[in-house]
């Protein structure tokens, strides 16, 4: 394996290896190409069968220790492709008893310039389908269940971290369920773009040195194996531009930002128990010590781990913005790193979504009375009488409330009877559209 032995001297040696899913995708491509080339009579069937068998070993993880070249290599991914070609050729030779050549046979009708861009797209689509979409469905389901459970639990609303009009805990949770639902739909739509594969473009997109039917035949084989619905790309676009994958990365970043906001709100509601808000309990977070020096302390450890993941995903997406700009004319120069980053993002955010769902959202317990006391203590309740007396007078009453006058006392000064005040301060009426009283 001459190339694989020499390349580490010139590439980086950071120990950063390609994810299992990308190695699997490379094996899938080599198997599909060998089968098509044999059907077209372009390579010997016995050699093709041996390549197929060796490629399946690669797909199944039996050769991972031989895919050794660093992610930080030549920008086209030639290092990965040649590493794979040589590993498959060596094993196929032993299977067939023939001399299987890494370029003349395993790489027949291909180039690193079309195989690796194809592989990272296949890997991204498969990883998203297997991990990200189910984890999004899980958190959407968890949030919707809790939103329904707590739809009537009233709490203080807060804007600018200051008291605002009441909301329900269910309303707050429904906001995140809706956000993740939109994230899910966006991912599904973008995947259709990512499914367009440039295989068959060979060196520059023209398809020179490969059969005219090669692209469609190989993609048909890929779909037989995966049922993921891949389709031919404009090869010139998909080899020089990675913006479809950047769109996917950006959508994963959006999920990370929504998760970050949810996690921050949960941390604040869980703060306390005596000097913070203490609006919710998270029993699962009590399973491990929160401090090495303060016995009995409980911290939102799963939530904070999710915050770290969110930050990492945002950073990887930012790197992908630079990666997408690398290259000139017919080829991108950011292919290996884009593939690595996308798969890493999917794995990180999927893990966080799953853990937040099962260990935080599902186990969340509302401190109902604490929330109600906060809601009824908020000076912002003066807003409910603003439509009656006007903004300016309501502002004056608000100032009196801040000095210690209760809202009930302020309303009495305006001539309201106690039964009328009770009706105005019915908090259930304050968490839905409409006027609280008639003028």
Tab-separated table of C-alpha atoms in Angstrom, residues 14 16 29 70 80 97 128 155 194 310:
chain	number	residue	atom	x	y	z
A	14	UNK	CA	-3.445	14.699	14.433
A	16	UNK	CA	-8.349	12.621	13.734
A	29	UNK	CA	-19.553	3.202	-3.280
A	70	UNK	CA	-5.860	11.811	8.885
A	80	UNK	CA	-9.102	8.705	1.929
A	97	UNK	CA	-6.009	-15.171	-6.071
A	128	UNK	CA	-29.409	12.154	9.710
A	155	UNK	CA	-46.320	31.228	35.982
A	194	UNK	CA	-27.999	16.582	-0.234
A	310	UNK	CA	-24.712	23.298	21.385
